[in-house]
Short mmCIF file of C-alpha atoms in Angstrom, two decimals:
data_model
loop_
_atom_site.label_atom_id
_atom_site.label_comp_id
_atom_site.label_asym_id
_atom_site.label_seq_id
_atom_site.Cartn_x
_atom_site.Cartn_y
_atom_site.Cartn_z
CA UNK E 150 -7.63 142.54 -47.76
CA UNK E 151 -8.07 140.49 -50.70
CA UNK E 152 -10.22 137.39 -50.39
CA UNK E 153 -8.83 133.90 -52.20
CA UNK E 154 -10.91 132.90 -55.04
CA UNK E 155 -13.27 130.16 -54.10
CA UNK E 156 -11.81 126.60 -54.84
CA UNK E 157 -13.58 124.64 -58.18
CA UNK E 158 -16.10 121.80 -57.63
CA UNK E 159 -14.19 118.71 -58.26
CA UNK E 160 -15.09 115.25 -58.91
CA UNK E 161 -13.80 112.20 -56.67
CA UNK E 162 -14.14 108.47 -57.38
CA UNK E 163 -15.66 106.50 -53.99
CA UNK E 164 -14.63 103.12 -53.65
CA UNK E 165 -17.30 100.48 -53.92
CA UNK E 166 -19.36 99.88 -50.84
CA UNK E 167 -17.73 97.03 -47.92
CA UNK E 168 -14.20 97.21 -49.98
CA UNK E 169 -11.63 98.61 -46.95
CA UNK E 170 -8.15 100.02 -47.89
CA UNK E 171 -5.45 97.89 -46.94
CA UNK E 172 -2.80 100.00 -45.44
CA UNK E 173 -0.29 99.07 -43.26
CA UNK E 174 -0.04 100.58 -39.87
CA UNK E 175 3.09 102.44 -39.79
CA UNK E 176 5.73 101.13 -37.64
CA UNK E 177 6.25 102.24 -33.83
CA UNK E 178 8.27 105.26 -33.32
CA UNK E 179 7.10 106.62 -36.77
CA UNK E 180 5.38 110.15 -37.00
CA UNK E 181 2.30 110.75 -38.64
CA UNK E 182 1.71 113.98 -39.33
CA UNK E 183 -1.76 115.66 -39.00
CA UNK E 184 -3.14 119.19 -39.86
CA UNK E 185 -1.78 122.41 -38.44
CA UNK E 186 1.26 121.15 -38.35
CA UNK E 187 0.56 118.44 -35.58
CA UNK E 188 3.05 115.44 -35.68
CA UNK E 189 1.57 112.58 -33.63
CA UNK E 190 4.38 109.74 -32.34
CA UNK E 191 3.68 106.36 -31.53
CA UNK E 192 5.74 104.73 -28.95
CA UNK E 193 6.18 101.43 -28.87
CA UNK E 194 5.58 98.63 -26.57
CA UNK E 195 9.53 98.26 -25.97
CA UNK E 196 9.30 98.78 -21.75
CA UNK E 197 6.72 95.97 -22.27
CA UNK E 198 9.58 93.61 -24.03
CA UNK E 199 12.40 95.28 -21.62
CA UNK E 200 10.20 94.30 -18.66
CA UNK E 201 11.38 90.78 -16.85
CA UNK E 202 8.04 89.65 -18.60
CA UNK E 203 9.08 85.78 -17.83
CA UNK E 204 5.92 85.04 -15.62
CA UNK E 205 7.74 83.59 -12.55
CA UNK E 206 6.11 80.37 -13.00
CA UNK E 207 4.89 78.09 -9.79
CA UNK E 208 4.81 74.29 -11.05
CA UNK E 209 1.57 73.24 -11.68
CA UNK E 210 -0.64 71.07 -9.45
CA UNK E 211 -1.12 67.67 -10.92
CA UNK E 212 -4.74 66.50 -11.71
CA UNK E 213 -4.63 63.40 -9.63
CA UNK E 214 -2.81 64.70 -6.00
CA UNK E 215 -1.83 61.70 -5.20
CA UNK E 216 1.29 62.33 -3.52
CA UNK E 217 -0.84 65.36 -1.18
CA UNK E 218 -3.09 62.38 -0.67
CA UNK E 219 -0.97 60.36 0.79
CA UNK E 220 1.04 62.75 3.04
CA UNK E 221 -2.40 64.09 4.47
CA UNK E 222 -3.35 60.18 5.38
CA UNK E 223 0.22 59.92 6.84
CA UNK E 224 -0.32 63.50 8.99
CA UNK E 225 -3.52 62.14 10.27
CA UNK E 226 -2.25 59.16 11.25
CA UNK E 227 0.40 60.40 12.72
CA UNK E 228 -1.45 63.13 14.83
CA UNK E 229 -4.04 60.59 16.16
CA UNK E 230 -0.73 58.43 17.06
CA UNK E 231 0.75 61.70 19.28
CA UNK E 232 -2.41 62.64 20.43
CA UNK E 233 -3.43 59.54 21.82
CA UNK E 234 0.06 58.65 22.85
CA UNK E 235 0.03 62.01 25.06
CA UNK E 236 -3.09 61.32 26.46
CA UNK E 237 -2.19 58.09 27.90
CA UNK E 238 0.65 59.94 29.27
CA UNK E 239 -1.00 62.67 30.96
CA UNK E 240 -3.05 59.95 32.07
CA UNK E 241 -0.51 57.66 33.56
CA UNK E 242 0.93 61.18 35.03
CA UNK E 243 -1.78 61.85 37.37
CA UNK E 244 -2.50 58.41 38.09
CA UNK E 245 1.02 58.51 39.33
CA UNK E 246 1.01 61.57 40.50
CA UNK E 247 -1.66 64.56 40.15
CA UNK E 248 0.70 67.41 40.31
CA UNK E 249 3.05 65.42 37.51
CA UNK E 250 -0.20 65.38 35.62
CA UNK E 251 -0.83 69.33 36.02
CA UNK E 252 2.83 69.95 34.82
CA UNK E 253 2.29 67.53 31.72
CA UNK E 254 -0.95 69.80 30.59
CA UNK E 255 0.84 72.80 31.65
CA UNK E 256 4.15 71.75 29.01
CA UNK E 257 1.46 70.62 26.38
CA UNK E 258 -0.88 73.81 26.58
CA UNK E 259 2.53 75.52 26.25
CA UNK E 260 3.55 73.23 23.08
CA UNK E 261 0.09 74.04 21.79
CA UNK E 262 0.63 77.55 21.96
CA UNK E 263 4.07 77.53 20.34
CA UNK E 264 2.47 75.30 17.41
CA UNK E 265 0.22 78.08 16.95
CA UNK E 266 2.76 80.64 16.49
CA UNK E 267 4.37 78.58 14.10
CA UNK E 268 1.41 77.83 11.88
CA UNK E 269 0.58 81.69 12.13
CA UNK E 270 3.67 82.44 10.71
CA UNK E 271 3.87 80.37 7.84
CA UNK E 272 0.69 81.33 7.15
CA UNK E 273 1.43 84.80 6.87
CA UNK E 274 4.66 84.30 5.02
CA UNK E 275 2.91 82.19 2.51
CA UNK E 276 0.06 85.07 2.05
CA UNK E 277 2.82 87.79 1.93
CA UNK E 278 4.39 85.55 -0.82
CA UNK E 279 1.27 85.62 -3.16
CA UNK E 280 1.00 89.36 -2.20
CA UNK E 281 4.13 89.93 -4.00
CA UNK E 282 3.88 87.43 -6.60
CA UNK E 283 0.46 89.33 -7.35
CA UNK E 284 1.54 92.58 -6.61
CA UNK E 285 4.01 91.25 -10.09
CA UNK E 286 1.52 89.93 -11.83
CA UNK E 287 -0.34 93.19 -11.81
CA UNK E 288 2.32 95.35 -12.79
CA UNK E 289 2.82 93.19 -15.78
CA UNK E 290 -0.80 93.63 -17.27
CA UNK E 291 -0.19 97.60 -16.28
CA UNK E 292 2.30 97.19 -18.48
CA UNK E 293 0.78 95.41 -21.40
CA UNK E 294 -2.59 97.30 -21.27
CA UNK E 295 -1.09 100.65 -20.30
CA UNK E 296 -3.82 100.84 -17.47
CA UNK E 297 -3.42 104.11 -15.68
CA UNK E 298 -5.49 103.37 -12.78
CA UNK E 299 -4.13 99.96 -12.41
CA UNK E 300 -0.45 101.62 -12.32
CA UNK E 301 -1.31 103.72 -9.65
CA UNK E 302 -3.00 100.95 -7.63
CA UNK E 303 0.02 98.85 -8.16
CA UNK E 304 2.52 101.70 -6.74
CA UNK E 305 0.06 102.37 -3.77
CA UNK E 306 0.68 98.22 -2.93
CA UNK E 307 4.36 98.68 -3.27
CA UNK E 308 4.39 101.61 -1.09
CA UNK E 309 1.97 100.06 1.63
CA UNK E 310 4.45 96.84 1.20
CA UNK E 311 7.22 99.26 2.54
CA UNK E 312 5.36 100.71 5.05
CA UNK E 313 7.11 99.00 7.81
CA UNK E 314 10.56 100.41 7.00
CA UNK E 315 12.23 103.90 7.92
CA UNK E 316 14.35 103.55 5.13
CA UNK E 317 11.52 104.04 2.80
CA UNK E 318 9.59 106.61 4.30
CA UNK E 319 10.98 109.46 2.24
CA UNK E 320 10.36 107.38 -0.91
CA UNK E 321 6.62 106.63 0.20
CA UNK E 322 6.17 110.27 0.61
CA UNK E 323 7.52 111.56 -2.73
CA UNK E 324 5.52 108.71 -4.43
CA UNK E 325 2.22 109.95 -2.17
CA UNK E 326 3.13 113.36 -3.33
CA UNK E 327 3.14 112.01 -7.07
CA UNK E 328 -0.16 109.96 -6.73
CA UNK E 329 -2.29 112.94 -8.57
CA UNK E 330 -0.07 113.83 -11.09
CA UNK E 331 -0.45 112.56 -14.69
CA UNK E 332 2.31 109.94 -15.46
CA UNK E 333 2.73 107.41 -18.78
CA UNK E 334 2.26 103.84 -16.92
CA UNK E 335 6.34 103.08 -17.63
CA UNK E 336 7.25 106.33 -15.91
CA UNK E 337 5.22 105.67 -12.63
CA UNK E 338 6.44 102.25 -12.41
CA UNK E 339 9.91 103.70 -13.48
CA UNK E 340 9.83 106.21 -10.74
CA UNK E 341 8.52 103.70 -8.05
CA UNK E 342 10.97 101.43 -9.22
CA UNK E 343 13.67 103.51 -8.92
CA UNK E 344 12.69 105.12 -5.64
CA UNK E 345 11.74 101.99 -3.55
CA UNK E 346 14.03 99.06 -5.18
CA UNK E 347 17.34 100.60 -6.32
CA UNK E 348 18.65 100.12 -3.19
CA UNK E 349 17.27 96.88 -2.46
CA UNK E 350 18.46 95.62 -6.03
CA UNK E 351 21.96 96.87 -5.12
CA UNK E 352 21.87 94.86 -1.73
CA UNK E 353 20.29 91.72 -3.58
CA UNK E 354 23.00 91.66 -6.04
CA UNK E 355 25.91 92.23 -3.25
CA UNK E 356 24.54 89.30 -1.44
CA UNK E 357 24.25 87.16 -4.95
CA UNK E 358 27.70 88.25 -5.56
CA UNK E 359 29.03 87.48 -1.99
CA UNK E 360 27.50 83.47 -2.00
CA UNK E 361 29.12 83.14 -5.59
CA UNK E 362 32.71 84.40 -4.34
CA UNK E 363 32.03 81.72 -1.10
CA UNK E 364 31.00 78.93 -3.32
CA UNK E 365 33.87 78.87 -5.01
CA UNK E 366 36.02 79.36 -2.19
CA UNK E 367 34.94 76.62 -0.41
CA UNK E 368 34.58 74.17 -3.34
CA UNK E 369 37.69 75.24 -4.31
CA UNK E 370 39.15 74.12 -0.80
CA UNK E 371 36.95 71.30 0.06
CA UNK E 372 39.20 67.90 0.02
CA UNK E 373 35.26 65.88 -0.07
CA UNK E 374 33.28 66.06 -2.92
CA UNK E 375 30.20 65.63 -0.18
CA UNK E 376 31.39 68.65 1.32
CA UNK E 377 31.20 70.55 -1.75
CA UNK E 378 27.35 69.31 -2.38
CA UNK E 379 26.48 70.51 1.44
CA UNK E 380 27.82 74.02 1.20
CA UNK E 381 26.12 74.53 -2.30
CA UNK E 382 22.73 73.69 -0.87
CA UNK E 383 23.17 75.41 2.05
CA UNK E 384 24.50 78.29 0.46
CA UNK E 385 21.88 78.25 -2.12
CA UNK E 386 19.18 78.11 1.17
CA UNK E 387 20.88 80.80 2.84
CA UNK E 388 21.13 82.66 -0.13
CA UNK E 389 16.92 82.41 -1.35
CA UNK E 390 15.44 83.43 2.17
CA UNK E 391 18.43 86.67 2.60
CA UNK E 392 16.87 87.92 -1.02
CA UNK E 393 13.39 87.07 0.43
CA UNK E 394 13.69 89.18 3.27
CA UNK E 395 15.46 91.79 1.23
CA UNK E 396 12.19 92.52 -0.57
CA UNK E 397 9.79 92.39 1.97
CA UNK E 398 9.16 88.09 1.78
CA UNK E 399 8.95 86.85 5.58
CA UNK E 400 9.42 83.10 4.04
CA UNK E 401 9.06 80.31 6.69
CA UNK E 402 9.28 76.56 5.92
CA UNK E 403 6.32 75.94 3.49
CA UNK E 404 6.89 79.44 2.35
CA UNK E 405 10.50 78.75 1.40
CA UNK E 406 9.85 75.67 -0.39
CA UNK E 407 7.15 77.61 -2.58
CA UNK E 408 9.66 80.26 -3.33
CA UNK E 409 12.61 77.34 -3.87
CA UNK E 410 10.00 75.86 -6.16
CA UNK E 411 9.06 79.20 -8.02
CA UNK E 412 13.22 79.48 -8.23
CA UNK E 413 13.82 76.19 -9.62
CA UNK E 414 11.00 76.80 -12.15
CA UNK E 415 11.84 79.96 -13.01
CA UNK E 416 16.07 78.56 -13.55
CA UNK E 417 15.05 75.89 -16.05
CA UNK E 418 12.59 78.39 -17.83
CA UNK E 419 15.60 80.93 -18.50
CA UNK E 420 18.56 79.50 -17.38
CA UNK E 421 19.32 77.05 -20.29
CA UNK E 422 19.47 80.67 -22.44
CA UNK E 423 21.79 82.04 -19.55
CA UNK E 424 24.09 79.89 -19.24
CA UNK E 425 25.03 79.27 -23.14
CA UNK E 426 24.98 82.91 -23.51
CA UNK E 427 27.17 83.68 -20.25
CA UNK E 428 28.24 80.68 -18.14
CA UNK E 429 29.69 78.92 -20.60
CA UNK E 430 31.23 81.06 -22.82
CA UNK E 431 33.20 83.10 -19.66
CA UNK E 432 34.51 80.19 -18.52
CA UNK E 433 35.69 78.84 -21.68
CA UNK E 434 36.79 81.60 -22.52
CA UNK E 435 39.02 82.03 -19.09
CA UNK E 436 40.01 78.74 -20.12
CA UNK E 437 39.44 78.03 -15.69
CA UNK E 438 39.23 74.23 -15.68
CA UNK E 439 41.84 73.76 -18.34
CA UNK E 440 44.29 76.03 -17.50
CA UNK E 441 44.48 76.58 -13.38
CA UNK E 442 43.41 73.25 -12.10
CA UNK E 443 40.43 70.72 -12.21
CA UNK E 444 39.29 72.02 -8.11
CA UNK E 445 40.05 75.59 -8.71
CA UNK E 446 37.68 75.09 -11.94
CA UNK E 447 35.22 73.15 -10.32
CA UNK E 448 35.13 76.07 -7.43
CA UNK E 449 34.58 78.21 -10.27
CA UNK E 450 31.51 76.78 -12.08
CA UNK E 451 29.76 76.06 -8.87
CA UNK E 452 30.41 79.83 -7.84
CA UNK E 453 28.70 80.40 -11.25
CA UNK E 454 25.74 77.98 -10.66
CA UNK E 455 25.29 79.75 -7.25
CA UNK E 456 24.77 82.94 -8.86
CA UNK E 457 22.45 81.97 -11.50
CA UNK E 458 20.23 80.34 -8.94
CA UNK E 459 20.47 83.85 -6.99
CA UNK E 460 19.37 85.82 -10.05
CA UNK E 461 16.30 83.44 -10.32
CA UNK E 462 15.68 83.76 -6.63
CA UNK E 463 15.61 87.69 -6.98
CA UNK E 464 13.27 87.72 -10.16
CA UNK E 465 10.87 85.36 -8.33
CA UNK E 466 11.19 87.46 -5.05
CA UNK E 467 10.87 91.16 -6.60
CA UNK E 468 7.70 92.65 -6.58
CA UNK E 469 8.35 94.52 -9.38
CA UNK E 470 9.40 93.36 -12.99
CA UNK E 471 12.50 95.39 -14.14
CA UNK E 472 11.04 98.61 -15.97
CA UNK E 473 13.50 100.98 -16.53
CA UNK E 474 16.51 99.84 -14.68
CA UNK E 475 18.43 96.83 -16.33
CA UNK E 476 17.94 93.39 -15.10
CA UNK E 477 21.05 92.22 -13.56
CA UNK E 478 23.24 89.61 -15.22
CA UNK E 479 25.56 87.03 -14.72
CA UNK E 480 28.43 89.44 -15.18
CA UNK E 481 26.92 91.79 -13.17
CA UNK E 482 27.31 89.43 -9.97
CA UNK E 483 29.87 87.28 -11.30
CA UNK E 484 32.43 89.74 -12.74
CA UNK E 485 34.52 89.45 -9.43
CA UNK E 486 34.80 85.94 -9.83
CA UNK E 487 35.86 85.27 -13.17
CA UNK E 488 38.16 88.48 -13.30
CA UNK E 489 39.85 86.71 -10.12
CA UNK E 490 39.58 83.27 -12.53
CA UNK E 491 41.60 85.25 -15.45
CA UNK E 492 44.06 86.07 -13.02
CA UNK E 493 44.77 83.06 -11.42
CA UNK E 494 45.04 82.00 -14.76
CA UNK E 495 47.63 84.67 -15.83
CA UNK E 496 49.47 83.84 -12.48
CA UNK E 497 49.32 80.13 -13.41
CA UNK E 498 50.82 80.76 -17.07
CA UNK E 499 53.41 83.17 -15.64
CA UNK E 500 55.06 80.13 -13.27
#
């Protein structure tokens, strides 16, 4: 076998020493090739952008609590004032009376009891609340630093989240059975997502969808404009702690007005976007208020309003952002509703 004649000496010019070649990086999703016909592919950061990567943001705690201040004061006074107030009482009791006196400690040891309960379950909703908001927060910076190890910690959280439910105990073990194998960051979260949440996201956006198509109902129907104002905050109420408990949130009263707060935040961070992309526009393009009737358009909007406030309530309640499945949209839980709009419409135009 012949060998290849040896290759010439040849001269190259070095650049001068510090000086760097400016080169631009090449564009994600380019190939670069390398030797032996090895093509190397860069993927870019898109289920980083596609991810619900809107921190859900928690209003900030002022630098001077003044306001927490004051209501502490108040709740101090105020205890001392029942406190002291029921110990004159059992007092008088069993000056009166000692067995009325042994019944009054026996009702307040049972009202202390019962306040204990209470305080142990907001408690524990509250912590179960940062759980998930953490449990978010960590899938994010999985996401943005493509940390293996802190992808599979944030699937073993989601799966111990679920622990509780039967539902989920065939998706827990073919996650488990997963936990070894080597998986890109999006496609763990991807798989967790869509093993644990699909069906949870499918029952969050039926109930968004149902508290829209009452809102409007019942605004619609309402002869009092204070009705109207009643039903949307307590559908709105209603509708924030069923989406809670739908992922896993056990929200009691402090822990519902931290999540109403995280909501509300999270509304007026995206919603101004929202609704000039999609509340507006369907309705004027309907043409609801102008063409049915002012209630029936009113009914509309508020159905409208309901359901943006629902898909802020399930961004700030899922512990996941949205990876590879599609985050839900105003049409998405509001198609019913302005389809029926275009029809009353069409029925309106028809008479």
């Amino acid at each position: 076998m012949t060998q290849p004649p040896p290759a010439k000496p040849r001269a190259f010019r070095l650049p001068p020493a510090g000086a760097q070649t400016a080169s631009a990086p090449p564009p994600p999703g380019t190939e670069t090739a390398l030797a032996d016909g090895i093509r190397v592919v860069e993927e870019p950061f898109e289920i980083v952008e596609a991810a619900d990567g809107v921190p859900v943001p928690v209003a900030p705690r002022s630098r001077a609590p003044w306001a927490t201040l004051l209501l502490s004061a108040l709740g101090g006074l105020a205890s001392l004032g029942i406190g002291l107030a029921v110990e004159r009482l059992i007092a008088d009791l069993f000056s009166a009376a000692p067995w009325l006196g042994i019944v009054a400690l026996a009702l307040l040891a049972v009202a202390v009891v019962a306040l204990l309960a209470i305080v142990w379950r907001e408690v524990a909703g509250v912590l179960r609340e940062r759980r998930i908001e953490a449990l978010r927060g960590d899938a994010l910076d999985a996401l943005r630093s493509r940390d293996h190890s802190a992808a599979k910690a944030v699937v073993r959280s989601l799966s111990a989240l679920y622990a509780g439910r039967p539902a989920a105990e065939a998706a827990r073990a073919r996650l488990a059975a997963l936990d070894d194998q080597i998986l890109d960051v999006e496609d763990r979260l991807g798989i967790a997502e869509a093993e644990l949440l699909q069906s949870l996201d499918r029952a969050a956006k039926a109930a968004v969808a149902d508290a829209a198509k009452q809102v409007s109902a019942v605004t619609a129907l309402s002869p009092r404009a204070i009705v109207d104002v009643a039903f949307v905050i307590f559908a709105g109420v209603r509708l924030l702690r069923r989406i809670a408990t739908i992922y896993g949130g056990r929200p009691g009263l402090f822990g519902f007005l931290r999540l109403a707060r995280a909501a509300l935040a999270h509304l007026a961070v995206t919603g101004s976007v929202a609704v000039g992309d999609s509340l507006v526009q369907s309705v004027l393009g309907l043409g609801v208020a102008a063409r049915i009737s002012a209630k029936l358009g009113e009914g509309v909007l508020n159905g409208l309003m309901t359901a943006r406030f629902g898909l802020a309530a399930l961004a700030v309640c899922r512990p996941l952002p949205f990876t590879r499945e599609a985050a839900p949209r105003l049409g998405d839980v509001a198609g019913e509703l302005l389809r029926g709009g275009g029809e009353g419409e069409g029925r309106e135009a028809a008479l």
